[in-house]
Coordinates of C-alpha atoms in Angstrom, one line a residue:
X239 CA 0.0 0.0 0.0
X240 CA 2.6 2.7 0.9
X241 CA 6.1 3.5 2.3
X242 CA 6.4 4.9 5.7
X243 CA 9.2 6.8 7.4
X244 CA 9.9 8.6 10.6
X245 CA 13.0 10.3 12.1
X246 CA 13.9 12.2 15.2
X247 CA 15.7 15.6 15.1
X248 CA 18.3 15.3 18.0
X249 CA 21.5 15.3 15.9
X250 CA 22.8 16.2 12.5
X251 CA 20.4 13.9 10.8
X252 CA 17.9 16.8 10.7
X253 CA 20.4 18.8 8.6
X254 CA 20.7 16.2 5.8
X255 CA 18.7 17.1 2.8
X256 CA 17.2 13.7 2.3
X257 CA 13.5 12.8 1.9
X258 CA 12.4 9.2 3.2
X259 CA 9.3 9.4 1.2
X260 CA 11.2 10.0 -2.0
X261 CA 13.5 7.1 -1.3
X262 CA 10.4 5.0 -1.0
X263 CA 8.4 6.5 -3.8
X264 CA 8.3 3.2 -5.7
X265 CA 6.1 1.8 -3.0
X266 CA 3.6 4.7 -3.3
X267 CA 3.7 6.9 -6.3
X268 CA 0.3 8.5 -5.9
X269 CA 1.2 11.0 -3.2
X270 CA 4.1 12.1 -1.0
X271 CA 3.3 13.7 2.3
X272 CA 5.2 14.9 5.4
X273 CA 4.5 16.2 8.9
X274 CA 6.9 17.6 11.4
X275 CA 7.3 19.5 14.6
X276 CA 10.5 20.4 16.6
X277 CA 11.1 16.8 17.7
X278 CA 10.3 14.5 14.7
X279 CA 9.3 14.2 11.1
X280 CA 7.0 11.7 9.6
X281 CA 6.9 11.0 5.7
X282 CA 4.5 8.9 3.6
X283 CA 4.5 7.7 0.0
X284 CA 1.1 6.5 -0.9
X285 CA -0.3 3.8 -3.3
X286 CA -4.0 4.7 -3.2
X287 CA -6.1 1.4 -2.9
X288 CA -9.0 2.4 -0.6
X289 CA -10.7 5.9 -0.8
X290 CA -8.7 7.3 -3.7
X291 CA -9.4 10.9 -2.8
X292 CA -6.9 13.2 -1.1
X293 CA -8.6 12.7 2.1
X294 CA -6.9 9.3 2.4
X295 CA -3.4 10.9 2.1
X296 CA -0.9 10.6 4.9
X297 CA 0.6 11.5 7.4
X298 CA -3.0 11.4 8.9
X299 CA -3.9 13.8 11.5
X300 CA -7.4 14.6 12.9
X301 CA -6.5 15.5 16.5
X302 CA -3.6 18.1 16.5
X303 CA -0.4 16.5 17.4
X304 CA -1.6 12.8 17.0
X305 CA -0.2 11.6 13.7
X306 CA -0.2 8.3 11.8
X307 CA 1.8 6.8 8.9
X308 CA 0.5 3.5 7.9
X309 CA 1.4 0.8 5.4
X310 CA -0.9 -2.1 4.7
X311 CA -4.7 -2.9 4.9
X312 CA -7.1 -3.3 7.6
X313 CA -9.5 -5.9 6.0
X314 CA -12.2 -5.7 8.8
X315 CA -12.2 -1.8 8.8
X316 CA -15.9 -1.6 7.8
X317 CA -16.9 -3.8 10.8
X318 CA -14.6 -1.7 13.1
X319 CA -16.0 1.6 11.6
X320 CA -19.5 0.4 12.8
X321 CA -18.2 -0.8 16.3
X322 CA -16.1 2.2 17.0
X323 CA -18.5 4.8 15.6
X324 CA -18.9 8.0 17.7
X325 CA -21.9 10.1 16.8
X326 CA -20.1 13.1 18.3
X327 CA -17.3 12.7 15.9
X328 CA -18.5 12.0 12.3
X329 CA -16.2 10.1 10.0
X330 CA -14.2 12.3 7.6
X331 CA -13.0 9.6 5.1
X332 CA -14.0 6.2 3.8
X333 CA -10.5 4.9 4.5
X334 CA -9.1 2.1 6.7
X335 CA -6.4 4.6 7.7
X336 CA -9.0 6.7 9.6
X337 CA -10.3 3.6 11.4
X338 CA -6.8 2.6 12.5
X339 CA -6.1 6.2 13.6
X340 CA -9.2 6.4 15.7
X341 CA -8.6 3.1 17.3
X342 CA -5.1 4.1 18.3
X343 CA -6.4 7.5 19.6
X344 CA -9.2 6.0 21.7
X345 CA -7.9 2.5 22.6
X346 CA -4.1 2.8 22.3
X347 CA -2.2 -0.6 21.7
X348 CA -5.2 -2.5 22.8
X349 CA -6.8 -1.9 19.4
X350 CA -4.2 -4.3 17.8
X351 CA -6.0 -7.3 19.0
X352 CA -9.1 -6.3 16.9
X353 CA -7.3 -5.6 13.7
X354 CA -7.6 -8.2 10.9
X355 CA -5.1 -7.2 8.3
X356 CA -1.6 -6.6 7.2
X357 CA 0.1 -3.6 8.6
X358 CA 3.2 -1.7 9.7
X359 CA 2.7 1.8 11.2
X360 CA 4.1 4.6 13.2
X361 CA 1.9 6.6 15.5
X362 CA 3.0 9.8 17.3
X363 CA 1.4 11.5 20.2
X364 CA 2.8 14.9 20.9
X365 CA 1.3 15.0 24.4
X366 CA 3.5 12.2 25.5
X367 CA 6.2 12.8 22.9
X368 CA 6.3 9.1 22.1
X369 CA 6.3 7.0 18.9
X370 CA 4.4 3.8 18.8
X371 CA 5.2 1.2 16.1
X372 CA 3.5 -2.1 15.4
X373 CA 3.7 -4.9 12.9
X374 CA 1.0 -7.4 12.0
X375 CA 0.7 -10.8 13.5
X376 CA 2.5 -12.8 10.9
X377 CA 4.9 -10.1 9.4
X378 CA 3.1 -9.6 6.1
X379 CA 4.3 -6.0 6.0
X380 CA 8.0 -5.2 7.0
X381 CA 9.3 -2.6 9.3
X382 CA 12.8 -1.6 10.2
X383 CA 14.4 0.8 12.6
X384 CA 17.6 2.4 13.9
X385 CA 18.3 3.4 17.5
X386 CA 21.5 4.7 19.0
X387 CA 20.2 6.3 22.2
X388 CA 19.8 9.7 20.7
X389 CA 18.3 9.4 17.2
X390 CA 15.5 7.0 16.1
X391 CA 14.6 6.2 12.5
X392 CA 12.0 3.8 11.2
X393 CA 11.0 2.9 7.7
X394 CA 9.4 0.3 5.4
X395 CA 12.7 -0.5 3.8
X396 CA 16.3 -0.5 5.0
X397 CA 17.4 1.8 2.2
X398 CA 15.7 4.8 3.8
X399 CA 17.6 4.3 7.0
X400 CA 20.8 3.5 5.4
X401 CA 20.8 6.7 3.5
X402 CA 21.3 8.5 6.9
X403 CA 23.6 6.0 8.8
X404 CA 25.5 4.3 5.7
X405 CA 25.5 0.8 4.1
X406 CA 27.8 -1.1 6.4
X407 CA 27.6 -5.0 6.5
X408 CA 27.1 -6.5 9.9
X409 CA 30.0 -9.1 9.8
X410 CA 28.8 -10.6 13.0
X411 CA 25.8 -11.8 11.1
X412 CA 27.6 -13.2 8.1
X413 CA 28.1 -16.6 9.5
X414 CA 24.4 -17.0 10.1
X415 CA 23.6 -15.7 6.6
X416 CA 26.1 -18.2 5.1
X417 CA 24.4 -21.2 6.8
X418 CA 20.7 -20.3 6.4
X419 CA 20.6 -17.8 3.6
X420 CA 18.9 -15.2 6.0
X421 CA 19.5 -13.5 9.2
X422 CA 16.9 -14.1 12.0
X423 CA 15.0 -12.3 14.6
X424 CA 15.4 -8.5 14.8
X425 CA 18.8 -8.7 13.1
X426 CA 19.7 -7.8 9.5
X427 CA 22.8 -8.0 7.3
X428 CA 23.1 -4.2 7.7
X429 CA 25.0 -2.9 10.7
X430 CA 22.8 -1.0 13.3
X431 CA 19.5 -1.6 11.2
X432 CA 17.0 -3.8 12.9
X433 CA 13.8 -5.5 11.9
X434 CA 10.7 -5.3 14.1
X435 CA 9.7 -8.8 14.3
X436 CA 6.2 -10.1 13.4
X437 CA 3.6 -9.6 16.0
X438 CA 5.7 -7.2 17.8
X439 CA 5.4 -3.6 18.9
X440 CA 7.7 -0.8 20.0
X441 CA 7.5 2.5 21.8
X442 CA 10.1 5.1 21.5
X443 CA 10.3 7.9 24.1
X444 CA 11.6 10.9 22.1
X445 CA 12.4 12.9 25.3
X446 CA 14.4 10.2 27.2
X447 CA 15.7 8.2 24.1
X448 CA 14.3 4.9 25.7
X449 CA 13.1 2.2 23.3
X450 CA 10.8 -0.6 24.5
X451 CA 10.0 -3.6 22.4
X452 CA 7.5 -6.3 23.2
X453 CA 5.5 -9.2 21.6
X454 CA 2.0 -8.0 21.2
X455 CA 0.6 -11.2 19.6
X456 CA 1.4 -14.8 20.4
X457 CA -0.7 -17.2 18.5
X458 CA -0.4 -20.1 21.0
X459 CA -3.3 -22.4 20.4
X460 CA -3.8 -25.9 21.5
X461 CA -4.5 -28.3 18.8
X462 CA -7.7 -29.6 20.3
X463 CA -9.9 -30.0 17.2
X464 CA -10.3 -33.8 16.6
X465 CA -12.5 -33.3 13.5
X466 CA -12.6 -30.6 10.9
X467 CA -15.8 -28.6 10.4
X468 CA -15.7 -28.3 6.8
X469 CA -18.8 -26.2 6.4
X470 CA -17.1 -23.6 8.9
X471 CA -13.8 -23.8 7.1
X472 CA -15.4 -23.0 3.7
X473 CA -17.3 -20.1 5.1
X474 CA -14.2 -18.7 6.7
X475 CA -12.3 -19.0 3.3
X476 CA -15.1 -17.4 1.5
X477 CA -15.2 -14.5 4.0
X478 CA -11.5 -14.0 3.9
X479 CA -11.5 -13.7 0.2
X480 CA -14.4 -11.2 0.3
X481 CA -12.5 -9.1 2.7
X482 CA -9.3 -9.2 0.7
X483 CA -11.2 -8.2 -2.4
X484 CA -12.2 -4.8 -0.9
X485 CA -10.6 -2.2 -3.1
X486 CA -11.2 0.9 -4.9
X487 CA -8.6 -0.1 -7.4
X488 CA -8.3 -3.0 -9.8
X489 CA -7.8 -6.4 -8.4
X490 CA -6.3 -9.5 -10.0
X491 CA -4.8 -12.9 -8.9
X492 CA -1.4 -14.5 -8.8
X493 CA -1.9 -18.1 -10.2
X494 CA 0.7 -20.8 -9.5
X495 CA -1.0 -23.8 -10.8
X496 CA -1.4 -25.3 -7.3
X497 CA -4.5 -25.9 -5.3
X498 CA -4.1 -22.8 -3.0
X499 CA -4.4 -20.2 -5.8
X500 CA -7.0 -22.3 -7.6
X501 CA -9.2 -22.3 -4.4
X502 CA -8.9 -18.5 -4.4
X503 CA -9.7 -18.2 -8.1
X504 CA -12.9 -20.2 -7.5
X505 CA -14.1 -17.9 -4.7
X506 CA -13.0 -14.7 -6.6
X507 CA -15.0 -15.9 -9.7
X508 CA -18.0 -16.5 -7.4
X509 CA -17.8 -13.1 -5.7
X510 CA -16.6 -10.9 -8.6
X511 CA -17.5 -12.8 -11.8
X512 CA -15.1 -13.4 -14.6
X513 CA -13.9 -9.8 -15.1
X514 CA -10.6 -10.7 -13.4
X515 CA -6.9 -10.5 -14.7
X516 CA -4.7 -13.4 -13.6
X517 CA -0.9 -13.8 -13.9
X518 CA 1.5 -16.7 -13.8
X519 CA 5.1 -17.5 -14.5
X520 CA 6.1 -19.8 -17.3
X521 CA 9.5 -21.4 -16.6
X522 CA 11.1 -22.2 -20.0
X523 CA 12.7 -25.6 -20.2
X524 CA 12.0 -26.6 -16.7
X525 CA 10.3 -29.7 -15.1
X526 CA 9.1 -27.3 -12.4
X527 CA 6.9 -25.4 -14.7
X528 CA 3.1 -25.4 -13.8
X529 CA 2.0 -22.6 -16.1
X530 CA -0.3 -24.8 -18.1
X531 CA -2.2 -25.7 -14.9
X532 CA -2.4 -22.0 -14.0
X533 CA -3.7 -21.3 -17.7
X534 CA -6.3 -24.0 -17.4
X535 CA -7.7 -22.6 -14.0
X536 CA -7.9 -19.1 -15.6
X537 CA -9.7 -20.5 -18.6
X538 CA -12.2 -22.3 -16.4
X539 CA -13.2 -19.0 -15.0
X540 CA -12.8 -16.9 -18.1
X541 CA -10.1 -14.7 -16.6
X542 CA -7.9 -12.5 -18.7
X543 CA -4.7 -14.6 -18.1
X544 CA -1.1 -13.5 -18.7
X545 CA 1.4 -16.3 -18.9
X546 CA 4.8 -14.5 -18.4
X547 CA 7.8 -16.4 -19.9
X548 CA 10.8 -16.5 -17.6
X549 CA 14.2 -17.8 -18.9
X550 CA 17.8 -17.9 -17.7
X551 CA 18.3 -14.5 -19.6
X552 CA 15.6 -12.9 -17.4
X553 CA 17.1 -14.3 -14.3
X554 CA 20.5 -12.8 -15.1
X555 CA 19.0 -9.4 -16.2
X556 CA 16.7 -9.1 -13.1
X557 CA 19.2 -10.4 -10.4
X558 CA 21.1 -7.1 -9.9
X559 CA 17.9 -5.1 -10.2
X560 CA 16.0 -7.0 -7.6
X561 CA 18.8 -6.7 -5.1
X562 CA 18.6 -2.9 -5.2
X563 CA 15.0 -3.3 -4.0
X564 CA 15.6 -6.1 -1.6
X565 CA 18.2 -4.2 0.4
X566 CA 19.9 -7.4 1.5
X567 CA 21.3 -10.5 -0.3
X568 CA 18.4 -12.5 -1.8
X569 CA 17.6 -15.7 0.0
X570 CA 15.2 -17.5 -2.5
X571 CA 15.9 -17.9 -6.3
X572 CA 12.1 -17.6 -6.9
X573 CA 12.4 -13.9 -5.8
X574 CA 13.5 -13.1 -9.3
X575 CA 10.6 -14.4 -11.3
X576 CA 8.2 -12.6 -8.9
X577 CA 9.9 -9.4 -9.8
X578 CA 9.0 -9.9 -13.5
X579 CA 5.5 -11.0 -12.6
X580 CA 4.8 -7.9 -10.6
X581 CA 6.5 -5.9 -13.4
X582 CA 3.9 -7.0 -15.8
X583 CA 1.0 -7.0 -13.4
X584 CA 1.6 -3.3 -12.8
X585 CA 0.3 -2.5 -16.2
X586 CA -3.1 -4.0 -15.4
X587 CA -3.8 -4.0 -11.7
X588 CA -2.8 -2.4 -8.4
X589 CA -3.7 -5.3 -6.1
X590 CA -3.0 -9.0 -6.4
X591 CA -4.3 -11.9 -4.3
X592 CA -1.8 -14.7 -3.6
X593 CA -1.9 -18.2 -2.0
X594 CA 1.1 -17.6 0.1
X595 CA 0.8 -18.9 3.7
X596 CA -1.5 -21.8 3.0
X597 CA 1.3 -24.4 3.3
X598 CA 2.3 -23.0 6.7
X599 CA -1.3 -22.8 8.1
X600 CA -2.4 -26.3 6.8
X601 CA 0.9 -28.1 6.7
X602 CA 1.5 -28.4 3.0
X603 CA 5.3 -28.9 2.7
X604 CA 7.2 -32.2 2.4
X605 CA 9.5 -31.0 5.2
X606 CA 6.7 -31.1 7.6
X607 CA 7.2 -34.8 8.0
X608 CA 10.7 -34.1 9.3
X609 CA 9.9 -31.3 11.8
X610 CA 6.5 -31.8 13.3
X611 CA 7.9 -34.3 15.8
X612 CA 10.9 -32.3 16.9
X613 CA 11.1 -31.8 20.7
X614 CA 14.7 -30.5 21.0
X615 CA 15.4 -26.9 20.4
X616 CA 18.8 -27.8 18.8
X617 CA 17.0 -29.7 16.2
X618 CA 14.4 -26.9 15.6
X619 CA 17.1 -24.2 15.2
X620 CA 18.7 -26.2 12.5
X621 CA 15.4 -26.3 10.5
X622 CA 16.0 -24.8 7.0
X623 CA 19.7 -25.1 7.2
X624 CA 21.2 -24.3 3.7
X625 CA 24.8 -25.2 4.2
X626 CA 27.0 -26.7 6.8
X627 CA 29.3 -24.0 8.2
X628 CA 32.3 -26.1 7.6
X629 CA 31.6 -26.0 3.9
X630 CA 31.2 -22.2 3.4
X631 CA 33.8 -20.9 6.1
X632 CA 36.8 -21.5 3.8
X633 CA 35.3 -18.7 1.6
X634 CA 35.3 -16.2 4.5
X635 CA 38.1 -14.3 6.2
X636 CA 37.7 -15.8 9.6
X637 CA 39.7 -13.1 11.3
X638 CA 37.0 -10.7 10.5
X639 CA 33.8 -12.8 10.8
X640 CA 32.1 -12.8 14.3
X641 CA 30.0 -15.6 15.8
X642 CA 31.9 -18.4 13.9
X643 CA 31.0 -20.7 16.8
X644 CA 27.4 -19.6 17.1
X645 CA 26.0 -19.2 13.6
X646 CA 22.4 -19.6 14.7
X647 CA 21.9 -15.9 15.6
X648 CA 18.6 -15.4 17.2
X649 CA 17.4 -18.8 16.2
X650 CA 18.6 -20.4 19.5
X651 CA 16.5 -18.1 21.6
X652 CA 13.6 -18.4 19.2
X653 CA 13.7 -22.2 19.1
X654 CA 13.7 -22.4 22.9
X655 CA 10.8 -20.1 23.0
X656 CA 8.7 -22.0 20.5
X657 CA 9.6 -25.4 21.6
X658 CA 8.1 -24.7 24.9
X659 CA 4.8 -23.7 23.3
X660 CA 3.6 -27.2 22.8
X661 CA 1.7 -28.5 19.8
X662 CA 1.7 -25.2 17.8
X663 CA 5.3 -24.3 18.6
X664 CA 6.8 -25.7 15.5
X665 CA 4.4 -23.8 13.4
X666 CA 5.2 -20.6 15.4
X667 CA 8.9 -21.1 14.6
X668 CA 8.1 -21.7 10.9
X669 CA 5.9 -18.6 10.8
X670 CA 8.5 -16.6 12.5
X671 CA 11.4 -17.5 10.3
X672 CA 10.7 -19.3 7.0
X673 CA 7.4 -17.6 6.2
X674 CA 8.9 -14.2 7.3
X675 CA 11.5 -14.5 4.5
X676 CA 8.8 -15.4 2.0
X677 CA 6.6 -12.5 3.0
X678 CA 9.5 -10.1 2.8
X679 CA 10.3 -11.2 -0.7
X680 CA 6.8 -10.7 -1.9
X681 CA 6.5 -7.3 -0.2
X682 CA 9.8 -6.0 -1.7
X683 CA 9.4 -7.4 -5.2
X684 CA 5.7 -6.2 -5.5
X685 CA 6.3 -2.8 -4.1
X686 CA 9.2 -2.3 -6.4
X687 CA 6.5 -2.0 -9.0
X688 CA 3.7 -0.3 -6.9
X689 CA 1.7 -3.5 -6.6
X690 CA -0.1 -4.6 -3.4
X691 CA -0.1 -8.4 -2.8
X692 CA -2.7 -9.7 -0.4
X693 CA -2.7 -13.2 1.3
X694 CA -6.2 -14.4 2.1
X695 CA -4.8 -17.7 3.8
X696 CA -3.2 -15.4 6.4
X697 CA -6.5 -14.1 7.5
X698 CA -6.7 -14.1 11.3
X699 CA -9.7 -16.4 11.4
X700 CA -8.2 -18.8 8.9
X701 CA -4.8 -19.1 10.6
X702 CA -6.4 -19.7 14.0
X703 CA -8.7 -22.4 12.5
X704 CA -5.7 -24.2 11.1
X705 CA -3.7 -23.9 14.3
X706 CA -6.5 -25.5 16.4
X707 CA -6.6 -28.6 14.3
X708 CA -5.1 -31.8 15.5
X709 CA -2.0 -32.6 13.2
X710 CA -3.6 -35.7 11.9
X711 CA -6.4 -33.4 10.4
X712 CA -3.9 -31.8 8.3
X713 CA -0.9 -34.1 7.7
X714 CA -0.4 -37.8 8.0
X715 CA 1.0 -41.0 6.3
X716 CA -1.1 -43.7 4.8
X717 CA -0.4 -47.3 5.1
X718 CA 1.8 -47.3 2.0
X719 CA 3.9 -44.4 3.7
X720 CA 2.4 -41.9 1.2
X721 CA 2.4 -38.4 2.7
X722 CA -1.2 -36.9 2.9
X723 CA -0.5 -33.1 3.4
X724 CA -2.7 -30.0 3.5
X725 CA -5.6 -32.4 3.8
X726 CA -8.5 -29.9 4.4
X727 CA -7.6 -27.8 1.3
X728 CA -7.0 -30.9 -0.9
X729 CA -10.6 -32.1 -0.1
X730 CA -12.1 -28.6 -0.6
X731 CA -10.1 -28.4 -4.1
X732 CA -11.5 -31.8 -5.0
X733 CA -15.0 -30.7 -4.2
X734 CA -14.7 -27.5 -6.2
X735 CA -12.8 -28.9 -9.2
X736 CA -13.5 -32.6 -9.2
X737 CA -9.9 -33.5 -9.3
X738 CA -7.9 -35.3 -6.6
X739 CA -4.4 -33.8 -6.1
X740 CA -3.9 -35.4 -2.7
X741 CA -1.3 -37.9 -4.0
X742 CA 0.4 -35.4 -6.3
X743 CA 4.0 -34.5 -5.4
X744 CA 4.4 -30.8 -4.4
X745 CA 6.3 -28.9 -7.0
X746 CA 6.0 -25.4 -5.6
X747 CA 7.1 -22.2 -7.1
X748 CA 10.6 -23.2 -7.8
X749 CA 13.3 -21.7 -10.0
X750 CA 15.6 -24.3 -11.9
X751 CA 18.8 -22.5 -10.6
X752 CA 20.5 -25.8 -9.8
X753 CA 19.9 -27.0 -13.4
X754 CA 20.8 -23.7 -15.0
X755 CA 24.0 -23.1 -13.2
X756 CA 25.1 -26.7 -14.5
X757 CA 24.1 -26.3 -18.1
X758 CA 23.6 -22.7 -19.0
X759 CA 27.0 -21.1 -20.0
X760 CA 25.6 -17.7 -19.7
X761 CA 24.6 -18.0 -16.0
X762 CA 28.0 -19.6 -15.2
X763 CA 29.6 -16.6 -17.0
X764 CA 27.6 -14.2 -15.1
X765 CA 28.4 -15.7 -11.7
X766 CA 32.0 -16.0 -12.5
X767 CA 32.2 -12.3 -13.5
X768 CA 30.5 -11.3 -10.2
X769 CA 32.9 -13.5 -8.2
X770 CA 35.8 -11.8 -9.9
X771 CA 35.2 -8.6 -8.1
X772 CA 36.1 -9.5 -4.5
X773 CA 39.2 -7.5 -3.8
X774 CA 37.8 -4.7 -1.8
X775 CA 35.7 -6.8 0.5
X776 CA 38.0 -7.9 3.2
X777 CA 35.6 -10.3 4.9
X778 CA 35.9 -12.8 2.0
X779 CA 38.8 -15.3 1.2
X780 CA 39.7 -14.2 -2.4
X781 CA 41.8 -17.2 -3.1
X782 CA 39.1 -19.7 -2.5
X783 CA 36.6 -17.6 -4.4
X784 CA 39.1 -17.5 -7.3
X785 CA 39.2 -21.4 -7.2
X786 CA 35.3 -21.5 -7.6
X787 CA 35.5 -19.0 -10.3
X788 CA 37.8 -21.2 -12.3
X789 CA 35.5 -24.2 -11.9
X790 CA 32.6 -22.1 -13.1
X791 CA 34.6 -21.2 -16.2
X792 CA 35.3 -24.8 -16.9
X793 CA 32.8 -27.5 -18.0
X794 CA 33.0 -29.4 -14.8
X795 CA 29.8 -30.4 -13.0
X796 CA 29.4 -28.6 -9.7
X797 CA 28.7 -30.5 -6.5
X798 CA 25.4 -29.7 -4.8
X799 CA 27.1 -27.8 -2.0
X800 CA 29.1 -25.9 -4.6
X801 CA 25.9 -24.8 -6.3
X802 CA 24.7 -23.4 -3.0
X803 CA 28.0 -21.6 -2.4
X804 CA 27.8 -20.0 -5.7
X805 CA 24.3 -18.8 -5.0
X806 CA 25.3 -17.4 -1.6
X807 CA 28.5 -15.6 -2.8
X808 CA 27.1 -14.2 -5.9
X809 CA 24.1 -12.7 -4.0
X810 CA 26.4 -11.4 -1.3
X811 CA 28.7 -9.7 -3.8
X812 CA 25.9 -8.2 -5.9
X813 CA 24.5 -6.7 -2.7
X814 CA 27.8 -5.4 -1.6
X815 CA 28.3 -3.8 -5.0
X816 CA 24.8 -2.3 -5.0
X817 CA 25.3 -0.7 -1.6
X818 CA 29.0 0.5 -1.9

């Protein structure tokens, strides 16, 4: 929906001629606004989705000295508008921004529990001289901050903060990035820039410089439901899709060819009819391509479908561009085709619905058979490990890298916390780490093109329904040791489409990077060229990288771990180059 930015005025930062909203204008090209007093400055770049008039512009202020900058959507804003109505204070807009604003003015942080949506916001009260920040339950919308005891900065993207404090890599986090492809908890790969974690809130006292951070949402639910109420589940899905379709701007759907987006397509067609635009990626020369299935779903509902070809040439061209918007090294190869999908979608819609989150809520991944029985935090923190540190450390300058004996970062603390939460703890850890990386890449790639992506399967009611289910309702093995995953959605899909996908192996949205780096000479050449520019980055072992570059230049087949090392190092160097 938008880009938000806030900064205090205690030091020389106030003298810098830099606009946070301009740095984030790709997130919201429809309007730029700012508000300031002697202590702070708020800025906002708007992507107009609900109430397209100027009345919905931000920063938003109805009561003098109480100001809001907000990114996201409150899907139940119409319900809350009726619930929080005050006859003595008529509504001045039709926006969800005003609903959130009034909730904060009258109820404070307590209003968070009533919000069903995706959001990250900053709210300032001049009476207390405090800034209140919050991020939605599951981290659909990102929020970053800087705090040094004097100044405080927050923003939707790291680039708006780094412009003030500099792009300096946090070498203490490099070992964790090398093992897992991402940095966990509130840490990032950028020194002194932190991420407000999903379901967390913060309060910054501008006068004292004190920062408090706490978890405002904890979705601990006992898995007590022995049987699935399918009538209730179908109603919740339908209501979620209805809420996620509320928009004064054009809405489309991102089709993958899988059951999740197909179920969404069925409901969208029922609610909105066939005047819908759909988009999917067509991987050229790949066994992972499901574009034909996506096209068939679109045809069934008479959607205006766009099948977007994606080749190794696209991959090479987009890789450096996407990192400039991602602000950190990219963790998932499928981030790049999303960049192209949203680039095309921008010409047709402002909003897209996506099936992201369904696999986490209803246990749809193959890896669930390995992690659901974990009882030891040490095993849980190793979930999603990409490389053994012993394989990657030779490529690093160990004299400069910190935490080489503790490459888990915040994962140890997080694993201990979630493992103590009982039956939903494994899902909590997966949401907080794996899903957070997926949602970040959707946000960054879509907002690079001013497109808002909504995720109906992460609706509050739907997530809580899934978390209450006994695991055997969602995931189990048959007598033939066949994995039955995401059972409720499989059954609903079969009912809606009369096709049984329950025994079909999950393909997922996968880029054939492993194949391409073995047999596409242009990709090997690109990676080799990137790996040749390491001299000014002292945290790397130049000789070992040179050896890998020589192997890329040859016709030799790379070992699986070498493919992963190439992915990590190329991303890291592209990121370092883009931020130097």
